[in-house]
């Protein structure tokens, strides 16, 4: 019986699997195929891949906290005391002391009444947006916003209006054209993840006030890094009190994992009751919360100030060397420094040749960025040395010349 069954192929095997194979082959042909690289070391500024030591230039661990001794120790202590898993969603039996302590700490850090944890930035955006808007409402979203914002907006069934990147004039026209009843949510990355430029939050605040919209800022790449105290892009732009929803992540500069939204207590109370990715998902493990708590304390301390200063110095040094070499760095104003390359195969060849030189910089292709704007997305860390970055800029210039990206 088993013999006969295994000879007859199902529709899944004949048709669907065949379509999948063809799609994979097409991705390879277009230079859009993705595969995983295995990192064998901890996430320091130098990592090991396939036995080779490489300078890491594409991590979001901007302050080097992912392997910081204080975070490791906090996580270990939390495991000793609370165990490994939370065992259930927060609203069932998974709500633990560290969740609430971390939420209070985040609210204090961001200067808001309250905060709520989510299991990742992706899950925050796909949980918050559909809770706040629905049919008959409108989401105004910067064209370069993160995929999780787009997915959250699509899931909400609100009308999605995407405005040209950082184009306040165009946004204002679109706001006037769509000035109907219903809720309006204006949402932007604080720091744009693939371009490294900063949203014009002061202008966005003016627009949200003029049109009565809610303003949500996704500060995945600004949290811990931007502003005098590392509170993010809203602190940097001086508009902390005018942002309605401060969303941020704990897995990038904060070195741990998870995400949050901070804002008014009623808003948080409402999300606890309506946000599906919050309600229907197991709570973050205690160790992750303990590490994030330690990270915020660190970011808020003198050591945090020193790390941010180091990151700024490193970034301007690196950016200067690359601009001098003639690279187009888009509008980068932060530790995210994209080198514009153009087509996907060229970007991937650039990455491959840099690996041979001992540098790991990931090439970024569609659908992460628009077609024809493939790039090397370099990210600077506070834990890079000046020599590290000078060496990297020299290697990038050598390879860039070989490939004809610069003269
Ligand atoms: C990384 C990122 C996210 C997703 O956060 P995760 O915690 O990695 O899921 C959301 N928004 C932006 C802008 C990001 O860069």
Coordinates of C-alpha atoms and ligand atoms in Angstrom, one line a residue:
X1 CA 0.0 0.0 0.0
X2 CA 2.8 2.4 0.9
X3 CA 4.4 1.5 -2.4
X4 CA 1.4 2.4 -4.5
X5 CA 0.7 5.6 -2.6
X6 CA 4.3 6.9 -3.0
X7 CA 4.2 6.4 -6.8
X8 CA 1.1 8.5 -7.3
X9 CA 2.2 12.1 -7.0
X10 CA -0.1 14.5 -5.4
X11 CA -1.0 17.9 -7.0
X12 CA 1.2 19.4 -4.4
X13 CA 4.2 17.5 -5.6
X14 CA 3.6 17.8 -9.4
X15 CA 2.4 21.3 -9.7
X16 CA 3.1 23.4 -6.6
X17 CA 6.6 22.1 -5.9
X18 CA 7.4 22.5 -9.6
X19 CA 6.2 26.2 -9.5
X20 CA 8.3 26.7 -6.4
X21 CA 11.4 25.3 -8.1
X22 CA 10.9 27.6 -11.1
X23 CA 10.5 30.6 -8.9
X24 CA 13.7 29.8 -7.0
X25 CA 15.6 29.4 -10.2
X26 CA 14.2 32.8 -11.4
X27 CA 15.3 34.5 -8.2
X28 CA 18.8 33.0 -8.8
X29 CA 18.9 34.3 -12.4
X30 CA 17.9 37.8 -11.3
X31 CA 20.5 37.9 -8.5
X32 CA 17.6 38.1 -6.0
X33 CA 18.1 34.7 -4.4
X34 CA 18.7 34.8 -0.6
X35 CA 20.5 32.4 1.6
X36 CA 21.7 32.3 5.2
X37 CA 25.3 32.9 6.3
X38 CA 26.2 31.1 9.5
X39 CA 27.9 33.2 12.2
X40 CA 29.9 31.0 14.5
X41 CA 30.9 33.6 17.1
X42 CA 29.1 36.0 19.4
X43 CA 27.9 39.3 17.8
X44 CA 30.9 41.5 18.3
X45 CA 32.5 44.0 15.9
X46 CA 34.5 41.0 14.7
X47 CA 32.7 37.8 13.9
X48 CA 33.6 34.4 12.5
X49 CA 32.0 33.0 9.3
X50 CA 33.1 29.7 7.9
X51 CA 36.2 29.8 10.0
X52 CA 37.2 33.3 8.7
X53 CA 37.4 36.3 11.0
X54 CA 35.6 39.3 9.5
X55 CA 35.0 42.9 10.5
X56 CA 31.3 43.2 10.9
X57 CA 29.8 46.1 9.1
X58 CA 26.1 45.2 8.8
X59 CA 24.8 44.6 12.3
X60 CA 22.2 46.7 14.1
X61 CA 24.0 46.1 17.3
X62 CA 25.2 49.7 17.1
X63 CA 26.4 50.1 20.7
X64 CA 27.9 46.6 21.0
X65 CA 25.4 45.7 23.7
X66 CA 24.4 42.3 22.3
X67 CA 27.4 40.7 24.0
X68 CA 28.0 43.3 26.7
X69 CA 28.9 41.6 30.1
X70 CA 26.2 43.6 32.0
X71 CA 23.4 42.3 29.7
X72 CA 24.7 38.8 29.8
X73 CA 24.9 38.8 33.6
X74 CA 21.4 40.3 33.8
X75 CA 20.0 37.6 31.5
X76 CA 21.7 34.8 33.5
X77 CA 20.4 36.1 36.8
X78 CA 16.9 36.3 35.4
X79 CA 17.1 32.7 34.2
X80 CA 18.3 31.6 37.7
X81 CA 15.4 33.3 39.3
X82 CA 12.5 33.0 36.8
X83 CA 13.5 30.2 34.5
X84 CA 13.6 30.3 30.7
X85 CA 10.1 30.6 29.3
X86 CA 7.0 32.7 30.2
X87 CA 4.7 29.8 29.4
X88 CA 1.7 31.8 28.1
X89 CA 0.5 35.0 26.7
X90 CA 0.6 38.0 29.1
X91 CA -3.2 38.0 29.5
X92 CA -3.3 34.3 30.5
X93 CA -0.5 33.5 33.0
X94 CA 2.6 34.8 31.2
X95 CA 2.7 38.3 32.8
X96 CA 5.8 38.3 34.9
X97 CA 7.6 40.9 37.1
X98 CA 10.2 41.6 34.5
X99 CA 7.6 42.5 31.9
X100 CA 6.1 45.1 34.1
X101 CA 9.5 46.4 35.3
X102 CA 10.7 46.8 31.8
X103 CA 7.5 48.6 30.7
X104 CA 7.8 51.0 33.6
X105 CA 11.5 51.6 32.7
X106 CA 10.6 52.2 29.0
X107 CA 7.9 54.7 29.9
X108 CA 10.3 56.6 32.1
X109 CA 13.0 56.5 29.4
X110 CA 10.7 57.8 26.8
X111 CA 8.9 60.2 29.1
X112 CA 5.4 58.8 28.5
X113 CA 2.7 57.6 30.9
X114 CA 2.9 54.0 30.0
X115 CA 4.5 51.4 27.6
X116 CA 3.6 48.0 26.3
X117 CA 5.9 45.2 25.2
X118 CA 5.6 43.3 21.9
X119 CA 7.5 40.2 20.9
X120 CA 9.3 41.9 18.0
X121 CA 9.2 45.1 16.0
X122 CA 7.4 43.2 13.2
X123 CA 4.8 42.0 15.6
X124 CA 4.4 45.4 17.2
X125 CA 3.7 47.2 13.9
X126 CA 1.3 44.4 12.7
X127 CA -0.4 44.5 16.1
X128 CA -0.6 48.3 16.8
X129 CA -1.8 49.6 13.4
X130 CA -4.8 47.3 12.9
X131 CA -5.8 48.0 16.5
X132 CA -6.0 51.7 15.9
X133 CA -7.4 52.0 12.4
X134 CA -9.8 49.9 10.3
X135 CA -12.2 50.3 7.4
X136 CA -13.1 53.9 6.7
X137 CA -9.8 55.1 8.2
X138 CA -6.6 56.2 6.5
X139 CA -2.9 55.4 7.1
X140 CA -0.4 57.9 5.7
X141 CA 2.9 56.1 5.4
X142 CA 6.3 57.3 4.1
X143 CA 7.2 55.3 0.9
X144 CA 10.4 54.1 2.5
X145 CA 8.8 52.9 5.8
X146 CA 9.7 49.4 7.0
X147 CA 7.9 46.4 5.6
X148 CA 6.2 45.7 9.0
X149 CA 4.5 49.1 8.8
X150 CA 3.2 48.3 5.4
X151 CA 2.0 44.9 6.5
X152 CA 0.3 46.4 9.6
X153 CA -1.5 48.9 7.4
X154 CA -2.6 46.2 4.9
X155 CA -3.8 44.0 7.7
X156 CA -5.8 46.9 9.2
X157 CA -8.0 47.3 6.0
X158 CA -7.7 51.1 6.4
X159 CA -6.9 52.9 3.2
X160 CA -3.1 53.0 2.7
X161 CA -1.8 56.3 1.3
X162 CA 2.0 56.2 0.8
X163 CA 3.7 59.6 0.4
X164 CA 7.0 60.2 -1.4
X165 CA 9.9 59.8 1.0
X166 CA 10.3 62.7 3.5
X167 CA 8.3 64.9 1.1
X168 CA 6.3 67.1 3.5
X169 CA 4.7 69.1 0.7
X170 CA 3.4 66.0 -1.1
X171 CA 2.1 64.6 2.2
X172 CA 0.2 67.8 2.9
X173 CA -1.5 67.6 -0.5
X174 CA -2.4 64.0 0.1
X175 CA -3.8 64.9 3.5
X176 CA -6.0 67.6 1.9
X177 CA -7.1 65.2 -0.8
X178 CA -8.1 62.5 1.7
X179 CA -9.5 64.8 4.4
X180 CA -12.5 62.6 5.1
X181 CA -14.1 61.6 8.4
X182 CA -12.6 58.6 10.1
X183 CA -9.3 58.2 11.9
X184 CA -6.0 59.3 10.3
X185 CA -2.7 57.6 11.3
X186 CA 0.5 59.2 10.2
X187 CA 3.3 56.8 10.5
X188 CA 7.0 57.1 9.8
X189 CA 10.3 55.4 10.5
X190 CA 12.3 57.8 12.8
X191 CA 15.5 56.7 11.1
X192 CA 15.0 55.1 7.7
X193 CA 16.4 51.6 8.0
X194 CA 18.0 51.3 4.6
X195 CA 18.9 54.9 4.0
X196 CA 20.0 56.1 7.4
X197 CA 18.3 59.5 7.1
X198 CA 16.0 61.0 9.7
X199 CA 12.3 61.8 9.4
X200 CA 11.4 65.5 9.5
X201 CA 9.5 65.0 12.8
X202 CA 8.9 68.7 13.5
X203 CA 7.1 69.1 10.2
X204 CA 5.2 65.9 10.6
X205 CA 4.0 67.1 14.0
X206 CA 2.8 70.3 12.4
X207 CA 0.9 68.3 9.8
X208 CA -0.6 65.9 12.3
X209 CA -1.9 68.8 14.3
X210 CA -3.3 70.6 11.2
X211 CA -5.2 67.5 10.1
X212 CA -6.0 65.9 13.4
X213 CA -4.0 62.8 12.8
X214 CA -2.3 60.4 15.2
X215 CA 1.5 60.4 14.8
X216 CA 3.4 57.1 15.2
X217 CA 7.1 56.9 15.0
X218 CA 8.9 53.6 14.5
X219 CA 12.3 54.2 16.1
X220 CA 13.9 50.8 15.6
X221 CA 17.2 52.5 14.6
X222 CA 17.0 55.7 16.7
X223 CA 16.4 54.1 20.1
X224 CA 19.5 54.2 22.2
X225 CA 21.4 56.1 19.6
X226 CA 19.8 59.4 18.8
X227 CA 19.3 62.4 21.1
X228 CA 21.4 63.6 24.0
X229 CA 20.1 60.7 26.2
X230 CA 19.6 58.2 23.5
X231 CA 15.9 58.4 23.7
X232 CA 15.6 58.4 19.9
X233 CA 14.7 60.5 16.9
X234 CA 11.9 62.3 18.8
X235 CA 14.4 63.5 21.4
X236 CA 16.8 64.4 18.6
X237 CA 14.1 66.5 16.8
X238 CA 12.8 68.0 20.1
X239 CA 9.2 66.6 19.7
X240 CA 9.0 63.9 22.3
X241 CA 5.8 65.2 23.7
X242 CA 4.1 65.5 20.3
X243 CA 4.5 62.0 19.2
X244 CA 1.4 59.9 20.0
X245 CA 2.9 56.5 19.7
X246 CA 6.6 55.9 20.2
X247 CA 7.3 52.5 18.8
X248 CA 10.8 51.1 19.2
X249 CA 12.7 47.8 19.3
X250 CA 14.9 46.1 21.9
X251 CA 16.9 44.0 19.5
X252 CA 19.0 46.6 17.7
X253 CA 21.0 49.2 19.7
X254 CA 19.6 47.8 22.9
X255 CA 21.2 44.4 22.2
X256 CA 18.3 42.2 23.4
X257 CA 15.1 41.3 21.6
X258 CA 11.5 42.4 21.4
X259 CA 9.8 45.8 21.0
X260 CA 7.6 48.3 22.7
X261 CA 5.1 51.1 22.2
X262 CA 5.1 54.0 24.6
X263 CA 2.3 56.6 25.0
X264 CA -0.7 57.6 27.0
X265 CA -2.1 55.1 29.5
X266 CA -5.5 54.8 27.8
X267 CA -3.7 54.0 24.5
X268 CA -1.8 51.2 26.2
X269 CA -4.9 50.0 28.0
X270 CA -6.7 49.9 24.6
X271 CA -3.9 47.9 22.9
X272 CA -3.8 45.4 25.8
X273 CA -7.5 44.8 24.9
X274 CA -7.4 44.9 21.2
X275 CA -4.0 44.3 19.7
X276 CA -4.0 40.7 18.3
X277 CA -0.2 40.2 18.2
X278 CA -0.1 41.2 21.9
X279 CA -3.1 39.1 22.9
X280 CA -2.4 35.9 20.9
X281 CA 1.3 35.4 21.5
X282 CA 3.4 34.0 24.3
X283 CA 5.1 36.6 26.4
X284 CA 8.8 37.4 26.0
X285 CA 11.1 35.2 28.0
X286 CA 12.3 36.8 31.3
X287 CA 16.0 36.8 30.3
X288 CA 15.3 38.9 27.3
X289 CA 13.4 41.5 29.4
X290 CA 16.2 41.5 32.0
X291 CA 18.8 42.1 29.3
X292 CA 16.7 44.9 27.8
X293 CA 16.3 46.5 31.3
X294 CA 20.1 46.4 31.8
X295 CA 20.5 47.9 28.3
X296 CA 18.3 50.9 29.0
X297 CA 20.0 51.5 32.3
X298 CA 23.3 51.5 30.4
X299 CA 22.1 53.7 27.6
X300 CA 20.8 56.2 30.3
X301 CA 24.2 56.2 32.1
X302 CA 27.6 57.9 31.4
X303 CA 28.7 54.8 29.6
X304 CA 25.8 55.3 27.2
X305 CA 26.9 58.9 26.5
X306 CA 30.4 57.7 25.8
X307 CA 29.2 54.9 23.5
X308 CA 27.0 57.3 21.6
X309 CA 29.8 59.8 21.2
X310 CA 32.1 57.0 20.0
X311 CA 29.4 56.0 17.5
X312 CA 29.0 59.5 16.2
X313 CA 32.8 59.9 15.8
X314 CA 33.2 56.6 14.1
X315 CA 30.3 57.4 11.7
X316 CA 31.6 60.7 10.6
X317 CA 35.0 59.3 10.1
X318 CA 33.7 56.4 8.0
X319 CA 31.3 58.6 6.0
X320 CA 34.0 61.1 5.3
X321 CA 36.4 58.5 3.9
X322 CA 33.8 57.0 1.7
X323 CA 32.5 60.3 0.3
X324 CA 36.1 61.3 -0.4
X325 CA 36.5 58.1 -2.4
X326 CA 33.5 59.3 -4.4
X327 CA 30.7 56.9 -3.2
X328 CA 27.1 58.0 -3.3
X329 CA 25.9 57.6 0.4
X330 CA 22.3 58.6 -0.3
X331 CA 21.2 61.0 2.4
X332 CA 22.7 59.2 5.4
X333 CA 22.8 61.2 8.6
X334 CA 23.3 58.3 11.1
X335 CA 25.2 55.1 11.7
X336 CA 23.4 53.5 8.8
X337 CA 25.6 54.4 5.8
X338 CA 24.3 53.0 2.5
X339 CA 26.7 52.8 -0.5
X340 CA 24.5 53.0 -3.6
X341 CA 25.4 50.4 -6.2
X342 CA 22.4 50.0 -8.6
X343 CA 21.6 46.5 -9.8
X344 CA 21.4 43.4 -7.6
X345 CA 24.1 41.2 -9.1
X346 CA 26.7 44.0 -8.8
X347 CA 25.7 44.6 -5.1
X348 CA 26.1 40.9 -4.4
X349 CA 29.4 40.7 -6.1
X350 CA 30.6 43.7 -4.1
X351 CA 29.6 41.8 -0.9
X352 CA 31.4 38.7 -2.0
X353 CA 34.6 40.5 -2.9
X354 CA 34.6 42.3 0.4
X355 CA 34.3 38.9 2.2
X356 CA 37.5 37.9 0.5
X357 CA 39.1 41.0 2.0
X358 CA 37.9 40.2 5.5
X359 CA 34.8 42.6 5.7
X360 CA 31.2 41.6 6.0
X361 CA 28.8 44.1 4.5
X362 CA 25.4 42.8 3.3
X363 CA 24.1 43.8 -0.1
X364 CA 20.5 44.9 0.0
X365 CA 18.1 44.2 -2.9
X366 CA 14.4 44.3 -3.7
X367 CA 11.9 43.9 -2.2
X368 CA 13.8 45.4 0.8
X369 CA 14.7 48.5 -1.4
X370 CA 13.2 49.7 -4.7
X371 CA 14.6 48.1 -7.9
X372 CA 17.7 49.8 -9.3
X373 CA 18.7 51.1 -5.8
X374 CA 20.5 48.1 -4.6
X375 CA 23.2 49.0 -2.1
X376 CA 25.7 47.9 0.5
X377 CA 24.1 48.8 3.8
X378 CA 27.1 49.6 6.0
X379 CA 26.4 50.1 9.7
X380 CA 28.9 51.5 12.1
X381 CA 29.3 50.3 15.6
X382 CA 30.6 52.2 18.7
X383 CA 32.9 49.2 19.3
X384 CA 34.7 49.6 15.9
X385 CA 38.2 51.2 16.2
X386 CA 39.3 54.0 13.9
X387 CA 41.7 51.5 12.3
X388 CA 38.9 49.1 11.7
X389 CA 36.9 51.7 9.8
X390 CA 39.9 53.1 7.9
X391 CA 40.7 49.6 6.8
X392 CA 37.1 49.0 5.8
X393 CA 36.9 52.2 3.8
X394 CA 40.1 51.4 2.0
X395 CA 38.9 47.9 1.1
X396 CA 35.5 49.2 0.0
X397 CA 37.3 51.7 -2.2
X398 CA 39.6 49.1 -3.8
X399 CA 36.7 46.8 -4.6
X400 CA 34.4 49.7 -5.7
X401 CA 37.0 50.7 -8.2
X402 CA 37.5 47.2 -9.5
X403 CA 33.7 46.9 -10.0
X404 CA 33.4 50.4 -11.6
X405 CA 31.1 51.7 -8.8
X406 CA 33.6 54.6 -8.3
X407 CA 36.4 55.9 -10.5
Ligands
LIG1 C1 14.0 46.0 12.3 C2 12.8 46.9 12.1 C3 11.6 46.5 12.6 C4 11.3 45.1 13.0 O1 11.9 44.9 14.3 P1 12.2 43.4 14.8 O2 12.3 43.5 16.3 O3 13.5 43.1 14.2 O4 11.1 42.6 14.3 C5 10.5 47.4 12.5 N1 10.7 48.6 12.0 C6 11.9 49.0 11.6 C7 12.1 50.4 11.0 C8 13.0 48.2 11.6 O5 14.2 48.6 11.1

